[in-house]
Coordinates of C-alpha atoms and ligand atoms in Angstrom, one line a residue:
X1 CA 0.0 0.0 0.0
X2 CA 1.2 3.3 -0.8
X3 CA 2.6 5.3 2.1
X4 CA 2.0 8.9 1.9
X5 CA 3.9 11.1 4.1
X6 CA 2.3 14.8 4.0
X7 CA 4.0 16.3 6.9
X8 CA 7.7 15.4 7.5
X9 CA 7.6 17.6 10.8
X10 CA 5.0 15.1 12.2
X11 CA 7.6 12.2 11.5
X12 CA 10.4 14.0 13.0
X13 CA 8.4 14.5 16.1
X14 CA 7.6 10.7 16.1
X15 CA 11.2 9.8 15.7
X16 CA 12.5 12.4 18.1
X17 CA 15.1 13.4 15.7
X18 CA 17.0 16.7 15.9
X19 CA 14.6 19.8 16.1
X20 CA 17.0 21.5 13.9
X21 CA 15.7 19.7 10.8
X22 CA 12.9 21.3 9.1
X23 CA 10.0 19.9 6.8
X24 CA 9.1 20.3 3.4
X25 CA 5.5 19.8 2.0
X26 CA 4.7 16.4 1.0
X27 CA 6.8 13.4 -0.1
X28 CA 6.4 9.7 0.0
X29 CA 7.9 6.7 1.6
X30 CA 7.8 3.8 -0.9
X31 CA 9.4 0.5 0.3
X32 CA 13.0 1.0 0.3
X33 CA 14.8 -2.1 -0.8
X34 CA 17.9 -1.0 0.3
X35 CA 18.9 -3.6 2.6
X36 CA 19.7 -6.0 -0.4
X37 CA 22.6 -4.3 -1.6
X38 CA 23.9 -2.9 1.3
X39 CA 25.3 -6.0 3.2
X40 CA 28.2 -6.5 1.2
X41 CA 31.5 -4.2 0.9
X42 CA 32.2 -2.5 -2.4
X43 CA 33.3 -5.1 -4.9
X44 CA 35.8 -4.7 -7.7
X45 CA 35.3 -5.8 -11.0
X46 CA 37.7 -7.7 -13.4
X47 CA 39.3 -5.6 -16.1
X48 CA 36.9 -5.6 -19.1
X49 CA 38.1 -6.4 -22.4
X50 CA 36.5 -3.5 -24.2
X51 CA 35.1 -0.1 -22.6
X52 CA 32.9 2.0 -24.5
X53 CA 32.7 5.6 -23.5
X54 CA 29.8 7.9 -24.7
X55 CA 30.8 11.4 -25.4
X56 CA 27.3 12.3 -23.9
X57 CA 27.6 11.5 -20.3
X58 CA 27.1 14.8 -18.5
X59 CA 25.0 18.0 -18.9
X60 CA 26.0 20.5 -21.7
X61 CA 28.3 20.5 -24.8
X62 CA 29.8 17.3 -26.0
X63 CA 33.6 17.0 -25.5
X64 CA 36.2 17.2 -28.4
X65 CA 37.7 14.1 -29.3
X66 CA 41.6 14.2 -29.0
X67 CA 42.3 10.6 -30.3
X68 CA 41.7 8.5 -33.6
X69 CA 41.1 4.9 -34.2
X70 CA 44.4 3.0 -33.8
X71 CA 45.8 5.1 -31.0
X72 CA 47.6 3.4 -28.0
X73 CA 46.2 5.2 -24.8
X74 CA 47.2 5.0 -21.0
X75 CA 44.9 4.6 -18.0
X76 CA 43.9 8.3 -17.1
X77 CA 44.8 9.9 -20.6
X78 CA 42.8 12.4 -22.0
X79 CA 40.6 11.4 -24.9
X80 CA 38.2 14.1 -25.3
X81 CA 38.6 17.6 -23.8
X82 CA 35.6 19.9 -22.5
X83 CA 34.4 22.3 -25.2
X84 CA 32.3 25.0 -24.5
X85 CA 31.7 26.6 -21.2
X86 CA 29.4 23.5 -19.9
X87 CA 31.1 20.5 -20.8
X88 CA 33.2 17.8 -19.2
X89 CA 36.4 15.7 -20.2
X90 CA 36.5 12.0 -20.8
X91 CA 39.6 10.0 -20.0
X92 CA 40.7 6.5 -20.8
X93 CA 39.6 3.9 -18.0
X94 CA 42.5 1.8 -18.8
X95 CA 45.3 1.3 -21.2
X96 CA 44.7 -0.1 -24.6
X97 CA 44.0 0.8 -28.1
X98 CA 41.3 3.0 -29.5
X99 CA 39.5 0.6 -31.8
X100 CA 36.5 2.6 -32.9
X101 CA 34.8 6.0 -32.6
X102 CA 31.4 5.7 -33.7
X103 CA 27.9 5.6 -33.1
X104 CA 26.5 3.2 -30.6
X105 CA 23.3 2.8 -28.4
X106 CA 24.0 4.6 -25.1
X107 CA 22.2 4.6 -21.8
X108 CA 19.7 7.6 -22.2
X109 CA 16.0 7.9 -22.1
X110 CA 15.9 8.5 -25.7
X111 CA 17.5 5.1 -26.5
X112 CA 19.4 6.6 -29.6
X113 CA 22.6 6.0 -30.6
X114 CA 25.5 8.4 -30.1
X115 CA 29.1 9.0 -30.5
X116 CA 31.3 6.6 -28.3
X117 CA 35.0 5.9 -28.0
X118 CA 35.9 2.2 -27.5
X119 CA 39.0 1.1 -26.2
X120 CA 40.3 -2.5 -26.3
X121 CA 42.1 -3.1 -23.1
X122 CA 45.7 -4.3 -23.2
X123 CA 45.2 -6.0 -19.8
X124 CA 48.1 -4.1 -18.3
X125 CA 46.1 -1.0 -16.7
X126 CA 49.0 1.2 -17.1
X127 CA 48.6 4.6 -15.8
X128 CA 49.8 7.9 -17.6
X129 CA 51.9 10.2 -15.7
X130 CA 49.6 11.9 -13.1
X131 CA 49.9 15.3 -11.4
X132 CA 48.9 15.6 -8.1
X133 CA 48.3 19.3 -6.9
X134 CA 48.9 20.8 -3.6
X135 CA 45.7 22.7 -3.3
X136 CA 46.7 24.4 -0.2
X137 CA 49.7 26.3 -2.0
X138 CA 47.8 26.7 -5.2
X139 CA 45.6 29.8 -6.1
X140 CA 41.8 29.1 -6.4
X141 CA 41.5 30.0 -10.2
X142 CA 44.1 27.8 -11.1
X143 CA 42.7 24.8 -9.0
X144 CA 39.1 25.3 -10.7
X145 CA 40.9 25.6 -14.3
X146 CA 42.7 22.4 -13.7
X147 CA 39.3 20.8 -12.6
X148 CA 37.8 21.5 -15.9
X149 CA 40.3 18.6 -17.2
X150 CA 39.5 16.3 -14.7
X151 CA 36.1 15.3 -16.1
X152 CA 34.5 15.3 -12.8
X153 CA 30.6 15.9 -12.6
X154 CA 27.8 15.6 -10.2
X155 CA 27.8 11.9 -9.3
X156 CA 24.5 12.0 -7.6
X157 CA 23.0 11.4 -11.2
X158 CA 22.6 15.2 -12.5
X159 CA 26.1 14.9 -14.1
X160 CA 26.5 18.7 -14.1
X161 CA 30.3 19.5 -14.6
X162 CA 31.7 20.2 -11.1
X163 CA 34.2 23.1 -12.2
X164 CA 31.2 25.2 -13.2
X165 CA 29.8 25.1 -9.7
X166 CA 33.0 26.0 -8.4
X167 CA 33.7 29.0 -10.2
X168 CA 33.8 32.4 -8.2
X169 CA 30.8 34.0 -8.6
X170 CA 31.1 38.0 -7.9
X171 CA 27.2 38.0 -7.8
X172 CA 27.1 35.8 -4.6
X173 CA 29.0 34.8 -1.6
X174 CA 28.7 31.1 -0.5
X175 CA 28.6 30.8 3.3
X176 CA 27.1 27.2 3.5
X177 CA 28.2 23.9 1.7
X178 CA 25.6 21.2 1.9
X179 CA 26.9 17.9 1.3
X180 CA 23.9 15.7 -0.3
X181 CA 24.2 12.2 1.4
X182 CA 20.4 11.7 1.5
X183 CA 20.2 9.0 -1.1
X184 CA 16.4 9.1 -0.9
X185 CA 15.6 6.9 -3.9
X186 CA 14.6 3.2 -2.9
X187 CA 17.1 0.5 -4.0
X188 CA 20.3 2.8 -4.3
X189 CA 22.9 2.3 -1.8
X190 CA 26.3 3.6 -3.4
X191 CA 26.7 6.6 -1.2
X192 CA 25.8 4.6 1.9
X193 CA 28.8 2.2 1.2
X194 CA 30.9 5.0 0.1
X195 CA 30.4 6.8 3.3
X196 CA 30.9 3.7 5.4
X197 CA 34.1 2.8 3.7
X198 CA 35.6 6.0 2.4
X199 CA 34.8 8.6 4.9
X200 CA 38.0 10.2 5.7
X201 CA 38.4 10.7 1.8
X202 CA 35.2 12.2 1.6
X203 CA 35.9 14.6 4.5
X204 CA 39.2 15.7 2.7
X205 CA 37.1 16.4 -0.5
X206 CA 34.8 18.6 1.7
X207 CA 37.9 20.6 2.9
X208 CA 38.9 21.2 -0.8
X209 CA 35.3 22.2 -1.7
X210 CA 34.8 24.5 1.2
X211 CA 38.3 26.2 0.6
X212 CA 37.3 26.6 -3.3
X213 CA 33.8 27.9 -2.5
X214 CA 34.9 29.9 0.5
X215 CA 32.1 28.6 2.6
X216 CA 32.6 28.8 6.5
X217 CA 30.1 26.1 7.2
X218 CA 29.3 22.7 5.9
X219 CA 26.4 20.5 6.7
X220 CA 26.3 16.6 5.7
X221 CA 22.7 15.7 5.2
X222 CA 22.3 11.8 5.7
X223 CA 18.8 10.2 5.6
X224 CA 18.1 8.1 8.9
X225 CA 18.1 5.0 7.3
X226 CA 21.8 4.9 7.0
X227 CA 23.0 4.6 10.7
X228 CA 26.5 3.2 9.7
X229 CA 27.0 5.9 7.1
X230 CA 26.2 8.6 9.4
X231 CA 28.4 6.9 12.3
X232 CA 31.4 6.9 9.8
X233 CA 31.1 10.2 9.0
X234 CA 31.0 11.7 12.2
X235 CA 33.9 9.8 13.1
X236 CA 36.0 11.3 10.2
X237 CA 34.9 14.6 10.8
X238 CA 37.3 17.0 13.0
X239 CA 35.5 19.5 15.0
X240 CA 34.5 22.6 13.0
X241 CA 35.0 20.6 9.7
X242 CA 31.5 19.6 8.9
X243 CA 28.3 18.9 10.7
X244 CA 26.5 15.4 10.4
X245 CA 22.8 15.7 10.2
X246 CA 20.3 13.1 9.8
X247 CA 17.0 13.6 8.0
X248 CA 14.0 11.8 7.9
X249 CA 13.7 9.1 5.5
X250 CA 11.4 10.7 3.2
X251 CA 11.4 10.9 -0.6
X252 CA 12.4 13.3 -2.4
X253 CA 14.7 14.6 0.5
X254 CA 17.6 14.2 -1.8
X255 CA 16.4 16.9 -4.1
X256 CA 19.0 19.8 -3.4
X257 CA 16.3 22.1 -2.7
X258 CA 14.4 19.8 -0.6
X259 CA 17.6 19.1 1.6
X260 CA 18.2 22.8 1.7
X261 CA 14.9 23.4 3.1
X262 CA 15.2 20.3 5.6
X263 CA 18.7 21.4 6.9
X264 CA 18.3 25.3 7.0
X265 CA 14.6 26.0 6.8
X266 CA 15.5 28.0 3.6
X267 CA 13.1 27.6 0.7
X268 CA 14.6 28.7 -2.5
X269 CA 12.4 30.4 -4.9
X270 CA 11.7 29.0 -7.9
X271 CA 13.2 31.9 -9.9
X272 CA 16.4 31.8 -8.0
X273 CA 19.4 29.5 -7.5
X274 CA 20.5 28.1 -4.3
X275 CA 23.8 29.9 -4.8
X276 CA 21.9 33.4 -4.9
X277 CA 21.1 32.5 -1.0
X278 CA 24.7 31.6 -0.6
X279 CA 24.2 27.8 -0.3
X280 CA 26.0 25.4 -2.7
X281 CA 25.3 21.7 -2.7
X282 CA 27.6 18.8 -3.8
X283 CA 27.1 15.2 -3.8
X284 CA 29.1 13.0 -1.3
X285 CA 30.6 11.0 -4.3
X286 CA 31.6 14.1 -6.3
X287 CA 33.5 15.6 -3.2
X288 CA 35.5 12.1 -2.9
X289 CA 36.3 12.2 -6.8
X290 CA 37.7 16.0 -6.2
X291 CA 39.7 14.9 -3.3
X292 CA 41.3 12.0 -5.5
X293 CA 41.8 14.2 -8.6
X294 CA 44.0 16.8 -6.4
X295 CA 45.8 14.3 -4.0
X296 CA 46.5 11.7 -6.6
X297 CA 45.9 13.5 -10.1
X298 CA 43.3 10.7 -10.7
X299 CA 40.8 11.9 -13.4
X300 CA 37.0 10.9 -13.3
X301 CA 37.2 7.3 -14.7
X302 CA 35.1 5.2 -12.3
X303 CA 32.2 5.4 -9.8
X304 CA 30.2 3.1 -7.5
X305 CA 27.4 1.5 -8.9
X306 CA 24.5 -0.3 -6.9
X307 CA 23.5 -3.7 -8.8
X308 CA 20.3 -4.9 -7.3
X309 CA 16.9 -6.3 -8.0
X310 CA 16.7 -9.4 -9.9
X311 CA 20.1 -10.6 -9.5
X312 CA 21.9 -13.3 -7.9
X313 CA 24.1 -11.3 -5.5
X314 CA 23.1 -7.5 -5.2
X315 CA 26.1 -5.5 -4.2
X316 CA 27.9 -2.2 -4.8
X317 CA 30.8 -2.2 -7.2
X318 CA 33.7 0.2 -8.3
X319 CA 33.2 0.3 -11.9
X320 CA 35.3 1.8 -14.7
X321 CA 33.1 3.9 -17.0
X322 CA 32.5 2.4 -20.3
X323 CA 32.2 -1.1 -18.6
X324 CA 29.6 -3.2 -20.6
X325 CA 26.3 -3.9 -18.5
X326 CA 26.8 -7.7 -18.8
X327 CA 30.4 -7.6 -17.1
X328 CA 28.8 -5.9 -14.2
X329 CA 25.7 -8.5 -14.1
X330 CA 28.3 -11.3 -14.0
X331 CA 30.0 -9.6 -11.1
X332 CA 26.7 -9.5 -9.2
X333 CA 26.1 -13.4 -9.9
X334 CA 24.2 -12.6 -13.1
X335 CA 20.6 -11.6 -13.5
X336 CA 17.8 -14.3 -13.1
X337 CA 16.3 -15.7 -16.2
X338 CA 12.9 -13.8 -15.8
X339 CA 14.5 -10.3 -16.0
X340 CA 12.2 -8.2 -18.4
X341 CA 14.5 -5.3 -18.4
X342 CA 17.0 -2.9 -16.6
X343 CA 16.4 0.2 -14.9
X344 CA 19.2 2.8 -14.5
X345 CA 18.7 5.2 -11.4
X346 CA 15.8 4.4 -9.1
X347 CA 12.4 3.3 -9.5
X348 CA 11.0 6.8 -9.0
X349 CA 13.2 8.8 -11.3
X350 CA 15.2 6.3 -13.2
X351 CA 14.5 5.1 -17.0
X352 CA 14.4 1.8 -18.5
X353 CA 17.7 1.0 -20.3
X354 CA 17.3 0.4 -24.0
X355 CA 19.2 -2.9 -24.2
X356 CA 21.2 -4.9 -21.8
X357 CA 24.5 -4.3 -23.6
X358 CA 24.9 -0.5 -23.0
X359 CA 28.0 0.7 -21.0
X360 CA 28.1 2.4 -17.7
X361 CA 28.5 6.1 -17.7
X362 CA 29.0 8.8 -15.1
X363 CA 25.3 8.9 -14.2
X364 CA 24.9 5.4 -13.8
X365 CA 24.3 5.2 -9.7
X366 CA 22.2 2.2 -9.6
X367 CA 21.2 -0.7 -12.2
X368 CA 18.2 -2.5 -10.9
X369 CA 17.2 -5.9 -12.9
X370 CA 13.4 -5.6 -13.1
X371 CA 10.6 -8.1 -13.3
X372 CA 7.1 -8.1 -13.4
X373 CA 6.8 -8.8 -10.0
X374 CA 9.0 -6.2 -8.5
X375 CA 7.5 -3.5 -11.0
X376 CA 4.2 -4.6 -12.0
X377 CA 2.8 -3.0 -14.9
X378 CA 0.3 0.1 -13.8
X379 CA -3.3 -0.8 -14.4
X380 CA -5.0 1.3 -16.9
X381 CA -5.4 4.8 -15.9
X382 CA -9.1 6.0 -14.7
X383 CA -10.7 9.1 -14.8
X384 CA -9.3 11.8 -12.0
X385 CA -11.6 12.0 -9.2
X386 CA -10.3 15.2 -7.7
X387 CA -9.0 13.8 -4.8
X388 CA -6.2 16.0 -4.3
X389 CA -3.9 13.2 -2.9
X390 CA -1.4 14.4 -5.5
X391 CA -1.3 17.9 -4.5
X392 CA -0.7 16.7 -0.8
X393 CA 2.2 14.7 -1.9
X394 CA 3.8 17.4 -4.3
X395 CA 6.9 18.5 -2.5
X396 CA 7.0 21.7 -4.7
X397 CA 3.7 22.5 -3.4
X398 CA 2.1 22.4 -7.0
X399 CA -1.3 21.5 -8.1
X400 CA -0.7 18.2 -10.2
X401 CA -4.2 17.6 -11.0
X402 CA -4.6 21.0 -12.4
X403 CA -1.4 20.6 -14.4
X404 CA -2.7 17.0 -15.5
X405 CA -5.9 18.5 -17.0
X406 CA -3.8 21.2 -19.0
X407 CA -1.4 19.0 -20.4
X408 CA -4.1 16.5 -21.4
X409 CA -6.0 19.3 -23.2
X410 CA -2.9 20.5 -24.8
X411 CA -3.6 24.0 -22.8
X412 CA 0.3 24.3 -22.4
X413 CA 0.2 28.3 -21.6
X414 CA -2.2 27.5 -18.7
X415 CA 0.3 24.7 -17.6
X416 CA 3.4 27.1 -17.7
X417 CA 1.1 29.5 -15.6
X418 CA 0.7 26.9 -13.2
X419 CA 4.4 26.5 -12.7
X420 CA 4.9 23.2 -14.9
X421 CA 8.5 23.9 -15.0
X422 CA 9.1 23.9 -11.3
X423 CA 8.1 20.2 -11.4
X424 CA 11.0 18.2 -10.5
X425 CA 9.6 15.1 -12.0
X426 CA 10.0 13.2 -8.7
X427 CA 6.8 11.1 -9.2
X428 CA 5.2 11.4 -6.0
X429 CA 2.0 12.6 -7.6
X430 CA 1.9 9.5 -9.6
X431 CA 2.9 7.3 -6.9
X432 CA -0.3 8.2 -4.7
X433 CA -2.7 8.9 -7.5
X434 CA -5.6 6.2 -6.8
X435 CA -6.6 6.7 -10.5
X436 CA -3.2 5.4 -11.6
X437 CA -2.8 8.1 -13.9
X438 CA 0.6 8.4 -15.4
X439 CA 1.0 12.1 -14.4
X440 CA 4.8 12.7 -14.7
X441 CA 4.5 11.6 -18.4
X442 CA 1.8 14.1 -19.1
X443 CA 4.1 16.8 -17.4
X444 CA 7.0 15.5 -19.6
X445 CA 4.8 15.7 -22.7
X446 CA 3.7 19.3 -21.8
X447 CA 7.2 20.5 -21.1
X448 CA 8.7 19.1 -24.3
X449 CA 5.8 20.7 -26.2
X450 CA 6.4 24.1 -24.8
X451 CA 10.1 23.8 -25.3
X452 CA 9.6 23.0 -29.0
X453 CA 7.2 25.6 -29.3
X454 CA 9.8 28.2 -27.7
X455 CA 12.3 26.8 -29.7
X456 CA 10.2 27.4 -33.0
X457 CA 9.2 30.6 -31.8
X458 CA 12.8 31.7 -31.2
X459 CA 13.7 30.6 -34.5
X460 CA 11.0 32.5 -36.3
X461 CA 11.7 35.6 -34.1
X462 CA 15.4 35.2 -35.4
X463 CA 14.2 34.6 -39.3
X464 CA 12.3 38.0 -38.9
X465 CA 14.7 40.0 -37.2
X466 CA 17.3 38.8 -40.0
X467 CA 14.8 39.7 -42.7
X468 CA 14.1 43.2 -41.0
X469 CA 18.1 43.7 -41.0
X470 CA 18.4 42.8 -44.6
X471 CA 15.3 45.1 -45.8
X472 CA 16.8 47.7 -43.7
X473 CA 20.4 47.1 -45.3
X474 CA 18.8 47.3 -48.9
X475 CA 17.2 50.4 -47.9
X476 CA 20.5 52.0 -46.8
X477 CA 22.5 50.9 -49.6
X478 CA 19.6 52.3 -51.9
X479 CA 19.9 55.8 -49.9
X480 CA 23.7 55.5 -50.1
X481 CA 23.7 54.8 -53.9
X482 CA 21.3 58.0 -54.4
X483 CA 23.5 60.1 -52.3
X484 CA 26.4 59.1 -54.3
X485 CA 24.6 60.0 -57.6
X486 CA 23.6 63.4 -56.3
X487 CA 27.0 64.0 -55.1
X488 CA 28.5 63.1 -58.5
X489 CA 26.1 65.1 -60.5
X490 CA 26.8 68.3 -58.2
X491 CA 30.4 67.8 -58.8
X492 CA 30.1 67.5 -62.7
X493 CA 28.0 70.7 -63.0
X494 CA 30.9 73.1 -63.0
X495 CA 32.8 70.8 -65.2
X496 CA 30.0 70.6 -67.9
X497 CA 30.2 74.4 -67.9
X498 CA 33.7 74.4 -68.7
X499 CA 33.4 71.9 -71.4
X500 CA 33.6 74.5 -74.5
X501 CA 37.3 75.2 -73.0
X502 CA 39.7 73.0 -74.8
X503 CA 42.0 73.2 -71.7
X504 CA 39.3 70.9 -70.0
X505 CA 40.2 67.4 -71.4
X506 CA 38.2 65.4 -68.9
X507 CA 35.1 67.5 -69.1
X508 CA 31.9 65.8 -70.4
X509 CA 31.4 67.2 -73.9
X510 CA 29.0 69.9 -74.2
X511 CA 26.5 70.4 -76.9
X512 CA 28.7 72.9 -78.7
X513 CA 31.8 70.7 -78.4
X514 CA 29.7 67.8 -80.0
X515 CA 28.6 70.2 -82.7
X516 CA 32.3 71.4 -83.4
X517 CA 33.7 67.7 -83.7
X518 CA 30.6 66.8 -85.9
X519 CA 31.6 70.0 -88.1
X520 CA 35.3 68.5 -88.4
X521 CA 34.3 65.1 -89.4
X522 CA 31.8 66.6 -91.9
X523 CA 34.7 68.9 -93.3
X524 CA 37.1 65.8 -93.4
X525 CA 34.5 63.9 -95.4
X526 CA 34.0 67.1 -97.7
X527 CA 37.5 67.3 -98.5
X528 CA 37.8 63.7 -99.5
X529 CA 35.0 64.0 -101.9
X530 CA 36.5 67.3 -103.2
X531 CA 39.8 65.3 -103.8
X532 CA 37.7 62.6 -105.4
X533 CA 36.0 65.0 -107.8
X534 CA 39.2 66.7 -108.5
X535 CA 40.2 63.6 -110.5
X536 CA 43.4 62.3 -109.4
X537 CA 45.6 65.3 -107.9
X538 CA 47.2 63.9 -105.1
X539 CA 45.0 64.5 -102.2
X540 CA 46.2 67.1 -99.9
X541 CA 46.8 65.9 -96.4
X542 CA 44.1 67.1 -94.2
X543 CA 45.4 68.5 -91.0
X544 CA 43.4 67.5 -88.1
X545 CA 41.8 70.3 -86.4
X546 CA 42.0 71.2 -82.9
X547 CA 38.6 69.9 -82.4
X548 CA 39.6 66.6 -83.9
X549 CA 42.5 66.1 -81.8
X550 CA 40.5 66.9 -78.5
X551 CA 37.6 64.6 -79.7
X552 CA 36.4 62.2 -77.4
X553 CA 37.2 58.3 -77.6
X554 CA 34.0 57.8 -79.4
X555 CA 34.5 60.8 -81.9
X556 CA 38.1 59.9 -82.5
X557 CA 36.9 56.4 -83.6
X558 CA 34.8 58.2 -86.1
X559 CA 37.6 60.2 -87.2
X560 CA 39.7 57.2 -87.7
X561 CA 37.0 55.7 -89.7
X562 CA 36.7 58.9 -91.9
X563 CA 40.5 59.0 -92.3
X564 CA 40.5 55.3 -93.7
X565 CA 37.7 56.3 -96.1
X566 CA 39.7 59.2 -97.3
X567 CA 42.7 56.9 -97.8
X568 CA 40.6 54.4 -99.5
X569 CA 39.1 57.0 -101.6
X570 CA 42.5 58.8 -102.7
X571 CA 43.9 55.2 -103.6
X572 CA 40.7 54.7 -106.0
X573 CA 41.2 58.1 -107.7
X574 CA 44.7 57.3 -108.2
X575 CA 43.8 54.1 -109.9
X576 CA 41.0 55.4 -111.9
X577 CA 43.3 58.5 -113.0
X578 CA 46.0 56.0 -114.4
X579 CA 48.8 57.7 -112.6
X580 CA 52.3 57.1 -113.6
X581 CA 54.3 55.2 -111.1
X582 CA 55.6 58.7 -110.0
X583 CA 52.1 59.9 -109.3
X584 CA 51.5 56.5 -107.9
X585 CA 54.4 57.2 -105.3
X586 CA 52.7 60.4 -104.4
X587 CA 49.5 58.6 -104.0
X588 CA 51.0 56.1 -102.0
X589 CA 52.6 58.6 -99.8
X590 CA 49.3 60.6 -99.5
X591 CA 47.9 57.1 -98.4
X592 CA 50.8 56.5 -96.0
X593 CA 50.4 59.9 -94.5
X594 CA 46.7 59.3 -93.9
X595 CA 47.4 56.0 -92.3
X596 CA 50.0 57.7 -90.2
X597 CA 47.4 60.2 -89.2
X598 CA 45.1 57.7 -88.5
X599 CA 47.5 55.8 -86.3
X600 CA 48.2 58.9 -84.4
X601 CA 44.5 59.3 -83.7
X602 CA 44.2 55.7 -82.6
X603 CA 47.0 56.3 -80.4
X604 CA 45.2 59.0 -78.7
X605 CA 42.1 56.9 -78.5
X606 CA 44.1 54.1 -76.6
X607 CA 45.7 56.7 -74.4
X608 CA 42.1 58.0 -73.6
X609 CA 41.0 54.8 -72.6
X610 CA 43.9 53.9 -70.5
X611 CA 43.1 57.0 -68.3
X612 CA 40.9 56.2 -65.3
X613 CA 38.1 58.3 -64.5
Ligands
SF4_1 S1 -4.4 12.0 -7.1 FE1 -5.1 11.5 -9.2 S2 -7.3 11.3 -9.0 FE2 -6.6 12.6 -7.3 S3 -6.7 14.4 -8.1 FE3 -4.6 14.0 -8.3 S4 -4.8 13.2 -10.5 FE4 -7.0 13.2 -9.8
SF4_2 S1 6.1 15.1 -10.1 FE1 5.9 17.3 -10.3 S2 3.9 17.7 -9.7 FE2 4.4 15.7 -9.3 S3 4.7 15.6 -7.3 FE3 6.5 15.8 -8.2 S4 6.9 17.9 -8.4 FE4 5.0 17.8 -7.8

């Protein structure tokens, strides 16, 4: 039977826990199923033969691949470097050869293939040269910049690159560091075992993170169903280092905002970040990874994974990223034959894996072998009866039944108004709904539709802006051209007025000048005709007039043509008159003179053409 816990404060009083822990609204307490995997120590796996590393293992941009197929790599070597502000690097989990860089199915809710780097292990597990950092003697900026190359992301499941959370932010001062060790989802015990076995390393990591954030205070929040972890952490903490605080076992106390509310009685408004109020939250496994990076130079190449559910020996294992799921299952004694599928994460917020061959990634805190007995299919959804149990269970104080109606009727704007995007998809509402309505699916659907519509609107706005910019540019260019034309026209006016003056060679020809040139051409033609009529007398060499010499290129072409005509006419006249060789010589001389004159004119034309405007 579903257990609904509406008032965490009531539980606290019942349990007699520390009164400094506060309450948040709603929450649920599903069967824990933690004992199965938490009785054994953290196990180690045999080195896998091949490891497949998806580039998409974190929130943000994909990293840039630095290796190629055939490259020999060492354990801890950088394979892909963080690219863009929010991104994380990927390192070789063991030594070997890069055998493929291609698309493979990855453990992601989409179930789609994505780019992966495959390494074939050489079995030697040889480390690259590691570079530990004495963090106490290094300035904060250098430390945070160095973390960008560590590949460390939030190991609680959020996979947000850690160096981003540690960047100095002039807008806010962090006074309190919260270590999230609540581990509130059923089945998952990896943080519990980590605290039991490696508490001193965690505390060392807390010291580094406190130093980087400049936080004076640290509170470690642990659910009260992990008493051994609480004891170990208390024993590891020196006075003043951190306060270990148990919180009630109530899902979703591991949500960062809920944990802050529990520990500090501080409700973060939905439009603000916790850092705006001076609080930063890190997962317990993440601070341990940060410690190992600075203390030993070890980049992020492995994590603790809970293997539980329908397996022979549920247990936690330290697993190299890229390890194939079958290797992990074998280590846990294998999944039983009736296993229907695998879940990554917990049953409340996890997702079904697309197949049983996917690799383990940074987000994989738990793998559950599922069966129909463990996770029976939900009965068909019934109509909403407006019982408001969902609202009572919602830790974010939403009205899930209203969100459901709006999502179902595609009234997305209304859903947005009802703070759909504040929903953390914890599933508490679905868990308590007597009508077994898959409420979270409706919210995911509405969110994806709104995001898609927003993106389409953004693209349309961008296209409209670009078009408006283009039209404005065309108009501006038109105006500029018109202005240039006007300036040219204004500049040419005085020149036109001077065009009658032969000392103005570049002026546009005036009507008078054109008339002069036409008259000169007509005179030349008339002379040629007169000579022809004179019947063979050696043609007098016409001397080009000043107007002919100053003529424009087009006019000069006409003059050349006329001169050629004159030469031809003179030659014809000489032939008709039966001139003696002496006379012929005279005619030839006259023709040559005409040709020379023509050449001179042609040269003038060439020179005029070669002169730029
Ligand atoms: S719990 Fe289910 S039936 Fe009740 S109001 Fe919410 S959605 Fe409706
Ligand atoms: S899934 Fe969303 S609406 Fe439902 S209880 Fe969680 S936060 Fe509230």
